[in-house]
Amino acid sequence: MSQFITKEGVKNLHKPGEKLVTTHCCYCGMQCGMHIRVEEKTGRIAGVEPRYDWPVTKGKMCPKGVTAYQTIEHPDRILKPLIKRNGQFHEASWDEALSYIAENFQRIQRDYGKDAVGVFGGVSMTNEKCYLVGKYARVGLGTRYIDYNGRFCMSSAAGGMLKTFGIDRGMTLPVPDLEHTDCFFLAGSNSAECHPTSTQWFWKAKDKGAKLIVADPREVPIARVADVHLDLKPGTDSALAAGMIHLLIREGYVDYKYVEERCNNFEELKASVEYCTPEYTSMITGIAVEKLIKAAHIFGQSPRSVVMFARGVEQQSKGVENVQMYITMSLLRGMVGKFASGCGTFTGQGNGQGGREHGQKADLLPGYRKLTDPEAVKYVSSVWGIQPEEMPKPGVSAYEMFDLMHNGTIRAMHVMCSNPAVSAPNTNHVWKAFEKLDFMVVSDFFMSETAEFADVVLPATSWAEDDGTTTNLEGRVIRIRKVRDSLGESKSDWEIMQLIAERMGKGKFFPYKDAHEIFEEFRVASKGGPADYYGVTWERIDKEDGVFWPCPSEDHPGSPTMFKERFNNPDGKANLGIFNWREPGEVPTAEYPHILTTGRVVFHYLSGNQTRRVDFLMEQCPLPYAEMHPELAAQYNLHNGDKVKLVTRRGHMELDVRLTKTIRNDTVFVPYHWGKELAVNQLTNPCLDPISRMPEFKVCAVKLEKA
Ligand SMILES: Nc1nc2c(c(=O)[nH]1)N[C@H]1C(S)=C(S)[C@@H](COP(=O)(O)OP(=O)(O)OC[C@H]3O[C@@H](n4cnc5c(=O)[nH]c(N)nc54)[C@H](O)[C@@H]3O)O[C@H]1N2
Ligand SMILES: Nc1nc2c(c(=O)[nH]1)N[C@H]1C(S)=C(S)[C@@H](COP(=O)(O)OP(=O)(O)OC[C@H]3O[C@@H](n4cnc5c(=O)[nH]c(N)nc54)[C@H](O)[C@@H]3O)O[C@H]1N2
Ligand code: SF4
Ligand SMILES: [Mo]
C-alpha cells in the first residue's frame, strides 16, 4: 500500500480487497482524523492511515494513534461477562450477569436507599454514551451519586472558564487559526508529548516569526525551541501569571479600550498585583527576573497572542485560580474573540470536552445545565419523561465518592470507562474503598486494576465498534464510525446501561435501537442550555468537517470563534481574576524536602490499560521512573538506573532513577501510566481545589532515600 502526492496534496490509497472507514483516534483531545483499513472479506482490521484532509490534524498522528488499532482485536479483549465467585472470575451469560447485577443493586437500594449505588463514568466514550451515563444514574438507578474521570482532568479548566467567561468551551478559537498567531504562551502543557499533532501549528506560525513562551518546571520538548522557558517551581502558577500581569500594566501593554468595554474587576486586579514585581515573582516562582521581563515584553508586544494551558496548571488545589489568572493575561491584551488570538485549554481525553457537558458531573444536566437550577430540572425531566421531583439532587465529586464508600454511604458502584485504581490520587485509600463495597460492576474491554476489585465485569465494545460523536479540544463535534462488528459477546456501553435499566424496571425510559436515536434525544436535552447541540446533526458533521457548539439551530453556522461580541456572563462582560497568593496543599519541609510532580510520556495513555498492551509502545517505555536533576541525585549519591525510594505522607514506592538536566533541581517527575506497586498515585495528595474539586496531582512534598 502506498500514498502518493498530487498537486492537491497527499491522497490516501487502499489496497484492493480493503475498505477505509473514516473516524478519529480514540486517545487525546486532538482527535486526529484517520482511516481504518478493514479487510472486506473477513471484516478484520488491517491497519490505519492518517487522514490528510482533516483540517485540524492534516495527516499527522503520534505513536499512540498509529498503533491504537492494535487494541481493537487484541487477544486480551474481554469477550463474555465475568462473575467473581470465591475470588475467581468465571465466564457467564449476559442473562446471568444482568440478573445478578439487578438483584444486588435492588437489594442494596432496598436496604440502604437509592443513593447507596454510585456511578463512575469516563470520557473516552462518545457523547451519546456520556449523555446516557447521566440519565442511567439519575433515571435508571435513581441515584444522586454520579461523577466521572474528567473531574481529575478538565474540572479546573471548566471552573476557570466559567468564572471568567460564564461558559466552559475549551478553546476560544479554532486550531487552524493558530497558524496566524504571533505569540504562544503555553503553561503546564507538555504539548509535544501529550497533544503531539498540535505542534505542527506552532511550527507553521514559528516559520512566520511567531514567538513561543513555555511555563513548565521541566524543559519539555516544546520548551527546547522556546524563546523563553519559564522554569517555575510547581504550584506557583497564579504568582507567575500575577507577575506577568504586573508587568503588562507597568510596561503599558494593556488594551484599555477592550478592558473598559468588555471586562469587569480591572481596578481590583490592578491593586491585587501591585506588589508582584519581577523580584517578588522570582522569589515565589524561582524564575529568573530577566526571563520574566523578557517574556512580558514578547507577550505584550505581540499583535496576536494565544495563551494555552493544560493539567500542569489545572491539577492543583488552586487550579481554578491559575486558569483564571492565565486567561486574564489574554483578556488584558484584548485578545479573546479576535482572529488567531485568545486562549484555551488542551482538552485531555478524546471526548474530554463533550463528555463534561451532558450530565456525568455530579451537579450537571445535559447542555451544561445546573442541577441546582429548578428550570433546568424541569426542562430535562420533561425530555426524560419523569417528574421534576424525581430528579436526584447533586452528588459529590469523584474523589469524595471514595470517602462515601469508606463511611458506608455508597455500598455499590458501577464503574465504566475508567481505571481509578490507577488514576485516582492516594490510591491506598481508593483500593480500600473498593474492598469495602458490597457489590461492584465494571464495564471495560480489558481487565483493569479496577476491574479486579469487581464482582461483575461486563465486556464493553471498543471505540471502533459503534457509531457516535465526540467533541474535540476546539469544541468541534465530530463523527466516530463503526469499523467492525462487536468482538465476542461485547456490547456497547449504551446498550449495557439500557439492559441494566430494563432489569431495574426502568426500561421504558431507555428505548433506543442505536446510537443515533440517543443523539437525537440528546440534541433536544441540550437545547437552550449553555452547551447547545440542538443544531448539530450527523449529516452536518459530515458535510462541514464537524460543527462547533454552541449551535442552537440547524441553520446556525456553529461557533468556531467564541466571544466575538459578548461573553456569557449576564452582563456580557468577562470577569478578570483577582490575585490572592496561597501555597499548594503541601510545601517541602525538613522531613519531606522536595517536590513531586506527575504526568505523562508520549508512549502511554492515562492508566496505561490500553497502551501497556501494545508491544511497540512497551518497547519504547516499559516502566515508570523517577526523573530528577543530577544535582538533586548527587545529594543522595544516586546515579542513572539506581533504585530510589520515594516517600510521601500517603505512601512509598521504589523506582529507577533517570537523570536529566531538563528538570528543576528541587523537583522529581514520575509518569503515572502503571498500576499497583508501580502506581505513583500511591504518593499523590488528594487535597482538592475548593471550586473544581480537582486533586493536586501536580504538587506534593516528597522524601528521597537510596533503595
Ligand atoms: N502521551 C499522552 N498524551 C496524552 C495523555 C496521555 O496519558 N499520554 N492523556 C491525555 C489527557 S487525558 C490529558 S489530561 C492531557 C494532559 O496533557 P498535559 O497537561 O500536557 O500533560 P501532563 O504530563 O499531565 O502535564 C503537563 C506538564 O505540566 C508540568 N507541570 C507540573 N507541575 C506544574 C506546575 O505547577 N505548573 C506548571 N505550569 N506546569 C507544571 C509537567 O512538567 C508537565 O510537563 O494529555 C492527553 N494526551
Ligand atoms: N498522578 C496522576 N494521576 C492522574 C493524572 C495525572 O496527571 N497524574 N491525570 C488524571 C487525568 S487528566 C485523567 S483524564 C485520568 C484518567 O484516568 P482513567 O479514567 O483511569 O483513564 P483510562 O486509563 O483511560 O481508563 C479508561 C478505562 O476504560 C477502558 N475504556 C476505554 N475506552 C472505553 C469505552 O469506550 N468504554 C468502556 N466501558 N471502557 C473503556 C480502558 O480500557 C481503561 O481501563 O487520570 C488522572 N490521574
Ligand atoms: S495526537 Fe492524540 S488523537 Fe492524535 S494520534 Fe496521538 S493520541 Fe491520537
Ligand atoms: Mo485527562
mmCIF file with all atom_site columns, C-alpha atoms and ligand atoms in Angstrom, residues 123 149-150 152-154 311 315 346-350 352 600 605-606 672 694, ligand 4:
data_model
loop_
_atom_site.group_PDB
_atom_site.id
_atom_site.type_symbol
_atom_site.label_atom_id
_atom_site.label_alt_id
_atom_site.label_comp_id
_atom_site.label_asym_id
_atom_site.label_entity_id
_atom_site.label_seq_id
_atom_site.pdbx_PDB_ins_code
_atom_site.Cartn_x
_atom_site.Cartn_y
_atom_site.Cartn_z
_atom_site.occupancy
_atom_site.B_iso_or_equiv
_atom_site.pdbx_formal_charge
_atom_site.auth_seq_id
_atom_site.auth_comp_id
_atom_site.auth_asym_id
_atom_site.auth_atom_id
_atom_site.pdbx_PDB_model_num
ATOM   1  C  CA . VAL A 1 123 ? -14.983 10.487 28.707 1.00 0.00 ? 123 VAL A CA 1
ATOM   2  C  CA . ASN A 1 149 ? -12.841 10.722 35.423 1.00 0.00 ? 149 ASN A CA 1
ATOM   3  C  CA . GLY A 1 150 ? -12.987 14.189 33.865 1.00 0.00 ? 150 GLY A CA 1
ATOM   4  C  CA . PHE A 1 152 ? -9.405  14.609 37.530 1.00 0.00 ? 152 PHE A CA 1
ATOM   5  C  CA . CYS A 1 153 ? -8.865  16.190 34.132 1.00 0.00 ? 153 CYS A CA 1
ATOM   6  C  CA . MET A 1 154 ? -10.901 19.151 32.921 1.00 0.00 ? 154 MET A CA 1
ATOM   7  C  CA . ARG A 1 311 ? -3.025  19.900 33.510 1.00 0.00 ? 311 ARG A CA 1
ATOM   8  C  CA . GLN A 1 315 ? -4.290  19.792 38.611 1.00 0.00 ? 315 GLN A CA 1
ATOM   9  C  CA . PHE A 1 346 ? -5.662  21.415 25.842 1.00 0.00 ? 346 PHE A CA 1
ATOM   10 C  CA . THR A 1 347 ? -8.572  19.058 26.407 1.00 0.00 ? 347 THR A CA 1
ATOM   11 C  CA . GLY A 1 348 ? -7.229  15.758 27.669 1.00 0.00 ? 348 GLY A CA 1
ATOM   12 C  CA . GLN A 1 349 ? -9.280  12.757 26.707 1.00 0.00 ? 349 GLN A CA 1
ATOM   13 C  CA . GLY A 1 350 ? -10.779 12.162 23.294 1.00 0.00 ? 350 GLY A CA 1
ATOM   14 C  CA . GLY A 1 352 ? -12.996 15.397 27.384 1.00 0.00 ? 352 GLY A CA 1
ATOM   15 C  CA . ARG A 1 600 ? 2.706   11.657 31.040 1.00 0.00 ? 600 ARG A CA 1
ATOM   16 C  CA . TYR A 1 605 ? -2.114  6.842  27.719 1.00 0.00 ? 605 TYR A CA 1
ATOM   17 C  CA . LEU A 1 606 ? -3.601  7.541  31.159 1.00 0.00 ? 606 LEU A CA 1
ATOM   18 C  CA . TYR A 1 672 ? 1.623   7.668  36.106 1.00 0.00 ? 672 TYR A CA 1
ATOM   19 C  CA . MET A 1 694 ? -9.679  18.730 41.385 1.00 0.00 ? 694 MET A CA 1
HETATM 20 MO MO . MO  B 2 .   ? -7.089  13.959 31.346 1.00 0.00 ? 4   MO  B MO 1
#
